[in-house]
Each structure stands twice: as structure tokens, then as C-alpha cells.
């Protein structure tokens, strides 16, 4: 199996590129970020995931190992094929994807072609427990989490969401976003109601 290819960018096409490796042109399906990272006038490297099926052998290319590992994780989710996974990785870097999942940010996920509200909710649900162990392409990056409020309506709202089964980082992030939108004067019931709306399937 091919794990990595180094060569010159020959041409760019919708959904990927052709990489010239010592005179052999490899047709590679790749995220737009991976293609954009290839130098125009020098050799560049793509990490490769080789998918073999009965009727085809397809090479999927990535800017780094983090992007490739996210592709593998995403394609393991029901309803996420290679095309949708590449769309997600074109719309969001691994770093941004991890942050969106931790924050429960459906809006960012639905920016990717083929990702509707229902699939976004499934992604958030199934990846929430896995995101902490995923690479982001930045060794200094820690998946961000909103600070947990110590007192007041926001703290009570976070506690209520924890009792409903939400994880603390997600609850704190959603409550923080809602409070920023509504202002410091928002009462407990409003914070809980609006936080639940943020994550409710549409």
C-alpha cells in the first residue's frame, strides 16, 4: 500500500490533483487544504490513504498525518463516506474540527458539503468522546474548553446540563456562547432553554 508520495504538482482538478512522482502521474482525491499546501514550483508531499475496492483503487491525499487520521475516523461514522470526509477536511482544519466538536458547534460542521443538521448532530455525538485523543497538526494545541463558571445562573445552567447527561466541556462551551449572546442578565431558565436549543436536532 502507498502511505506517502513526494513529487511535483502537475494539475489540480475538482476534488483533488495529479502529483507527478518521477514522471508518473498519480491521480489523488484530496482536501482543498492539502492541495493548497503543495508548493507550485518545488516537490511536495502528500500522506496517502489507499482504499481498495472490487472496482477501483483510490488514493486519498492529505497535508499531514493528522488530516489522514481524521479522515479515517470520519469515514467510520455512519453516513460519512470519503467525499463527505474530504469536504469536512476542506472546510475545517483538524484543529478547527476538534474545536467545533468540543464546543458542540453544528454550524461549523454544516459548512461542509453533504453535512446537514442531522449528520452534524451524529458527528458531535459520536466524536465527542474520541476528539481528545485525535491529532490536530499542532503539537502546542490543546482542545479549547470554555472556563466553567463558579457561581451565578451560568454555573447553575452548566450543572443542570450535566444532570441531563452532557459532558462538562460541552456544557460550559454552550452556556458560555448563549450567555455571550443574551448578556450577563440572562436568567437560569432562559440559559437552559437556549442551550438546549443550540444542540437540538433541526
PDB file of N, CA and C in Angstrom, residues 117-173:
ATOM      1  N   UNK A 117     -27.973  19.165   9.170  1.00  0.00           N
ATOM      2  CA  UNK A 117     -28.109  19.243  10.630  1.00  0.00           C
ATOM      3  C   UNK A 117     -28.124  17.880  11.319  1.00  0.00           C
ATOM      4  N   UNK A 118     -28.805  16.891  10.729  1.00  0.00           N
ATOM      5  CA  UNK A 118     -28.889  15.574  11.381  1.00  0.00           C
ATOM      6  C   UNK A 118     -27.529  14.887  11.418  1.00  0.00           C
ATOM      7  N   UNK A 119     -26.793  14.961  10.304  1.00  0.00           N
ATOM      8  CA  UNK A 119     -25.468  14.347  10.281  1.00  0.00           C
ATOM      9  C   UNK A 119     -24.520  15.093  11.221  1.00  0.00           C
ATOM     10  N   UNK A 120     -24.657  16.405  11.300  1.00  0.00           N
ATOM     11  CA  UNK A 120     -23.813  17.182  12.212  1.00  0.00           C
ATOM     12  C   UNK A 120     -24.036  16.749  13.657  1.00  0.00           C
ATOM     13  N   UNK A 121     -25.294  16.523  14.035  1.00  0.00           N
ATOM     14  CA  UNK A 121     -25.597  16.070  15.397  1.00  0.00           C
ATOM     15  C   UNK A 121     -24.989  14.691  15.635  1.00  0.00           C
ATOM     16  N   UNK A 122     -25.063  13.810  14.636  1.00  0.00           N
ATOM     17  CA  UNK A 122     -24.467  12.472  14.783  1.00  0.00           C
ATOM     18  C   UNK A 122     -22.953  12.566  14.958  1.00  0.00           C
ATOM     19  N   UNK A 123     -22.329  13.436  14.178  1.00  0.00           N
ATOM     20  CA  UNK A 123     -20.881  13.617  14.298  1.00  0.00           C
ATOM     21  C   UNK A 123     -20.507  14.115  15.692  1.00  0.00           C
ATOM     22  N   UNK A 124     -21.239  15.109  16.178  1.00  0.00           N
ATOM     23  CA  UNK A 124     -20.952  15.646  17.506  1.00  0.00           C
ATOM     24  C   UNK A 124     -21.131  14.570  18.571  1.00  0.00           C
ATOM     25  N   UNK A 125     -22.172  13.770  18.436  1.00  0.00           N
ATOM     26  CA  UNK A 125     -22.466  12.735  19.419  1.00  0.00           C
ATOM     27  C   UNK A 125     -21.413  11.633  19.418  1.00  0.00           C
ATOM     28  N   UNK A 126     -21.037  11.155  18.224  1.00  0.00           N
ATOM     29  CA  UNK A 126     -20.142  10.002  18.139  1.00  0.00           C
ATOM     30  C   UNK A 126     -18.672  10.366  18.306  1.00  0.00           C
ATOM     31  N   UNK A 127     -18.316  11.624  18.020  1.00  0.00           N
ATOM     32  CA  UNK A 127     -16.908  12.014  18.099  1.00  0.00           C
ATOM     33  C   UNK A 127     -16.545  12.698  19.406  1.00  0.00           C
ATOM     34  N   UNK A 128     -17.558  13.038  20.185  1.00  0.00           N
ATOM     35  CA  UNK A 128     -17.323  13.807  21.418  1.00  0.00           C
ATOM     36  C   UNK A 128     -16.326  13.111  22.343  1.00  0.00           C
ATOM     37  N   UNK A 129     -16.456  11.785  22.454  1.00  0.00           N
ATOM     38  CA  UNK A 129     -15.590  11.046  23.371  1.00  0.00           C
ATOM     39  C   UNK A 129     -14.223  10.729  22.760  1.00  0.00           C
ATOM     40  N   UNK A 130     -14.094  10.896  21.443  1.00  0.00           N
ATOM     41  CA  UNK A 130     -12.865  10.489  20.766  1.00  0.00           C
ATOM     42  C   UNK A 130     -11.936  11.651  20.439  1.00  0.00           C
ATOM     43  N   UNK A 131     -12.479  12.864  20.453  1.00  0.00           N
ATOM     44  CA  UNK A 131     -11.723  14.002  19.948  1.00  0.00           C
ATOM     45  C   UNK A 131     -10.469  14.282  20.773  1.00  0.00           C
ATOM     46  N   UNK A 132     -10.512  13.995  22.072  1.00  0.00           N
ATOM     47  CA  UNK A 132      -9.361  14.294  22.923  1.00  0.00           C
ATOM     48  C   UNK A 132      -8.103  13.536  22.541  1.00  0.00           C
ATOM     49  N   UNK A 133      -8.273  12.372  21.922  1.00  0.00           N
ATOM     50  CA  UNK A 133      -7.109  11.580  21.544  1.00  0.00           C
ATOM     51  C   UNK A 133      -6.680  11.762  20.110  1.00  0.00           C
ATOM     52  N   UNK A 134      -7.322  12.692  19.397  1.00  0.00           N
ATOM     53  CA  UNK A 134      -7.007  12.891  17.988  1.00  0.00           C
ATOM     54  C   UNK A 134      -5.955  13.972  17.791  1.00  0.00           C
ATOM     55  N   UNK A 135      -5.066  13.791  16.794  1.00  0.00           N
ATOM     56  CA  UNK A 135      -4.069  14.827  16.492  1.00  0.00           C
ATOM     57  C   UNK A 135      -4.729  16.012  15.811  1.00  0.00           C
ATOM     58  N   UNK A 136      -4.110  17.173  15.960  1.00  0.00           N
ATOM     59  CA  UNK A 136      -4.643  18.379  15.327  1.00  0.00           C
ATOM     60  C   UNK A 136      -3.663  19.023  14.373  1.00  0.00           C
ATOM     61  N   UNK A 137      -2.483  18.422  14.222  1.00  0.00           N
ATOM     62  CA  UNK A 137      -1.491  19.023  13.340  1.00  0.00           C
ATOM     63  C   UNK A 137      -0.706  20.130  14.011  1.00  0.00           C
ATOM     64  N   UNK A 138      -0.942  20.356  15.297  1.00  0.00           N
ATOM     65  CA  UNK A 138      -0.256  21.407  16.050  1.00  0.00           C
ATOM     66  C   UNK A 138       0.059  20.869  17.431  1.00  0.00           C
ATOM     67  N   UNK A 139       1.324  20.550  17.661  1.00  0.00           N
ATOM     68  CA  UNK A 139       1.702  19.905  18.915  1.00  0.00           C
ATOM     69  C   UNK A 139       1.393  20.787  20.113  1.00  0.00           C
ATOM     70  N   UNK A 140       1.348  22.112  19.900  1.00  0.00           N
ATOM     71  CA  UNK A 140       1.109  23.005  21.025  1.00  0.00           C
ATOM     72  C   UNK A 140      -0.368  23.225  21.286  1.00  0.00           C
ATOM     73  N   UNK A 141      -1.209  22.625  20.458  1.00  0.00           N
ATOM     74  CA  UNK A 141      -2.645  22.894  20.552  1.00  0.00           C
ATOM     75  C   UNK A 141      -3.287  22.028  21.618  1.00  0.00           C
ATOM     76  N   UNK A 142      -4.066  22.625  22.455  1.00  0.00           N
ATOM     77  CA  UNK A 142      -4.909  21.877  23.375  1.00  0.00           C
ATOM     78  C   UNK A 142      -6.347  22.168  23.005  1.00  0.00           C
ATOM     79  N   UNK A 143      -7.176  21.144  22.924  1.00  0.00           N
ATOM     80  CA  UNK A 143      -8.567  21.362  22.536  1.00  0.00           C
ATOM     81  C   UNK A 143      -9.194  22.345  23.501  1.00  0.00           C
ATOM     82  N   UNK A 144      -9.716  23.455  22.986  1.00  0.00           N
ATOM     83  CA  UNK A 144     -10.190  24.505  23.868  1.00  0.00           C
ATOM     84  C   UNK A 144     -11.477  24.127  24.580  1.00  0.00           C
ATOM     85  N   UNK A 145     -11.619  24.574  25.773  1.00  0.00           N
ATOM     86  CA  UNK A 145     -12.865  24.403  26.503  1.00  0.00           C
ATOM     87  C   UNK A 145     -13.156  25.703  27.230  1.00  0.00           C
ATOM     88  N   UNK A 146     -14.420  26.060  27.263  1.00  0.00           N
ATOM     89  CA  UNK A 146     -14.783  27.292  27.938  1.00  0.00           C
ATOM     90  C   UNK A 146     -14.579  27.124  29.442  1.00  0.00           C
ATOM     91  N   UNK A 147     -14.126  28.164  30.137  1.00  0.00           N
ATOM     92  CA  UNK A 147     -13.981  28.063  31.587  1.00  0.00           C
ATOM     93  C   UNK A 147     -15.335  27.809  32.239  1.00  0.00           C
ATOM     94  N   UNK A 148     -15.354  26.948  33.249  1.00  0.00           N
ATOM     95  CA  UNK A 148     -16.602  26.627  33.930  1.00  0.00           C
ATOM     96  C   UNK A 148     -16.907  27.726  34.944  1.00  0.00           C
ATOM     97  N   UNK A 149     -18.065  28.376  34.834  1.00  0.00           N
ATOM     98  CA  UNK A 149     -18.392  29.440  35.783  1.00  0.00           C
ATOM     99  C   UNK A 149     -18.522  28.880  37.192  1.00  0.00           C
ATOM    100  N   UNK A 150     -18.098  29.657  38.182  1.00  0.00           N
ATOM    101  CA  UNK A 150     -18.083  29.187  39.567  1.00  0.00           C
ATOM    102  C   UNK A 150     -19.378  29.492  40.301  1.00  0.00           C
ATOM    103  N   UNK A 151     -20.111  30.510  39.849  1.00  0.00           N
ATOM    104  CA  UNK A 151     -21.332  30.881  40.568  1.00  0.00           C
ATOM    105  C   UNK A 151     -22.282  31.577  39.603  1.00  0.00           C
ATOM    106  N   UNK A 152     -23.495  31.803  40.088  1.00  0.00           N
ATOM    107  CA  UNK A 152     -24.478  32.514  39.308  1.00  0.00           C
ATOM    108  C   UNK A 152     -25.300  31.599  38.412  1.00  0.00           C
ATOM    109  N   UNK A 153     -26.138  32.224  37.571  1.00  0.00           N
ATOM    110  CA  UNK A 153     -27.055  31.474  36.707  1.00  0.00           C
ATOM    111  C   UNK A 153     -26.308  30.580  35.729  1.00  0.00           C
ATOM    112  N   UNK A 154     -25.160  31.051  35.217  1.00  0.00           N
ATOM    113  CA  UNK A 154     -24.396  30.246  34.258  1.00  0.00           C
ATOM    114  C   UNK A 154     -23.899  28.962  34.906  1.00  0.00           C
ATOM    115  N   UNK A 155     -23.408  29.055  36.130  1.00  0.00           N
ATOM    116  CA  UNK A 155     -22.932  27.861  36.838  1.00  0.00           C
ATOM    117  C   UNK A 155     -24.075  26.887  37.075  1.00  0.00           C
ATOM    118  N   UNK A 156     -25.242  27.410  37.440  1.00  0.00           N
ATOM    119  CA  UNK A 156     -26.407  26.550  37.669  1.00  0.00           C
ATOM    120  C   UNK A 156     -26.867  25.910  36.367  1.00  0.00           C
ATOM    121  N   UNK A 157     -26.765  26.655  35.253  1.00  0.00           N
ATOM    122  CA  UNK A 157     -27.154  26.108  33.955  1.00  0.00           C
ATOM    123  C   UNK A 157     -26.230  24.968  33.552  1.00  0.00           C
ATOM    124  N   UNK A 158     -24.931  25.150  33.774  1.00  0.00           N
ATOM    125  CA  UNK A 158     -23.969  24.082  33.471  1.00  0.00           C
ATOM    126  C   UNK A 158     -24.288  22.856  34.309  1.00  0.00           C
ATOM    127  N   UNK A 159     -24.583  23.045  35.589  1.00  0.00           N
ATOM    128  CA  UNK A 159     -24.920  21.931  36.475  1.00  0.00           C
ATOM    129  C   UNK A 159     -26.166  21.196  35.985  1.00  0.00           C
ATOM    130  N   UNK A 160     -27.150  21.951  35.528  1.00  0.00           N
ATOM    131  CA  UNK A 160     -28.381  21.332  35.026  1.00  0.00           C
ATOM    132  C   UNK A 160     -28.109  20.492  33.782  1.00  0.00           C
ATOM    133  N   UNK A 161     -27.261  21.000  32.908  1.00  0.00           N
ATOM    134  CA  UNK A 161     -26.939  20.263  31.685  1.00  0.00           C
ATOM    135  C   UNK A 161     -26.133  19.006  32.003  1.00  0.00           C
ATOM    136  N   UNK A 162     -25.267  19.077  33.000  1.00  0.00           N
ATOM    137  CA  UNK A 162     -24.523  17.888  33.431  1.00  0.00           C
ATOM    138  C   UNK A 162     -25.486  16.821  33.927  1.00  0.00           C
ATOM    139  N   UNK A 163     -26.529  17.240  34.656  1.00  0.00           N
ATOM    140  CA  UNK A 163     -27.528  16.292  35.154  1.00  0.00           C
ATOM    141  C   UNK A 163     -28.331  15.664  34.018  1.00  0.00           C
ATOM    142  N   UNK A 164     -28.386  16.344  32.875  1.00  0.00           N
ATOM    143  CA  UNK A 164     -29.081  15.813  31.703  1.00  0.00           C
ATOM    144  C   UNK A 164     -28.194  14.906  30.860  1.00  0.00           C
ATOM    145  N   UNK A 165     -26.927  14.750  31.278  1.00  0.00           N
ATOM    146  CA  UNK A 165     -26.049  13.816  30.587  1.00  0.00           C
ATOM    147  C   UNK A 165     -24.991  14.449  29.704  1.00  0.00           C
ATOM    148  N   UNK A 166     -24.924  15.777  29.655  1.00  0.00           N
ATOM    149  CA  UNK A 166     -23.911  16.419  28.845  1.00  0.00           C
ATOM    150  C   UNK A 166     -22.562  16.334  29.554  1.00  0.00           C
ATOM    151  N   UNK A 167     -21.494  16.364  28.769  1.00  0.00           N
ATOM    152  CA  UNK A 167     -20.149  16.426  29.338  1.00  0.00           C
ATOM    153  C   UNK A 167     -19.820  17.872  29.713  1.00  0.00           C
ATOM    154  N   UNK A 168     -18.959  18.015  30.734  1.00  0.00           N
ATOM    155  CA  UNK A 168     -18.672  19.351  31.263  1.00  0.00           C
ATOM    156  C   UNK A 168     -18.102  20.318  30.214  1.00  0.00           C
ATOM    157  N   UNK A 169     -17.117  19.918  29.368  1.00  0.00           N
ATOM    158  CA  UNK A 169     -16.588  20.881  28.392  1.00  0.00           C
ATOM    159  C   UNK A 169     -17.656  21.385  27.428  1.00  0.00           C
ATOM    160  N   UNK A 170     -18.517  20.460  26.967  1.00  0.00           N
ATOM    161  CA  UNK A 170     -19.560  20.859  26.029  1.00  0.00           C
ATOM    162  C   UNK A 170     -20.580  21.770  26.708  1.00  0.00           C
ATOM    163  N   UNK A 171     -21.011  21.396  27.933  1.00  0.00           N
ATOM    164  CA  UNK A 171     -21.996  22.205  28.646  1.00  0.00           C
ATOM    165  C   UNK A 171     -21.466  23.610  28.898  1.00  0.00           C
ATOM    166  N   UNK A 172     -20.220  23.700  29.349  1.00  0.00           N
ATOM    167  CA  UNK A 172     -19.633  25.015  29.635  1.00  0.00           C
ATOM    168  C   UNK A 172     -19.526  25.856  28.368  1.00  0.00           C
ATOM    169  N   UNK A 173     -19.143  25.220  27.241  1.00  0.00           N
ATOM    170  CA  UNK A 173     -18.983  25.957  25.988  1.00  0.00           C
ATOM    171  C   UNK A 173     -20.313  26.504  25.490  1.00  0.00           C
TER     172      UNK A 173
END
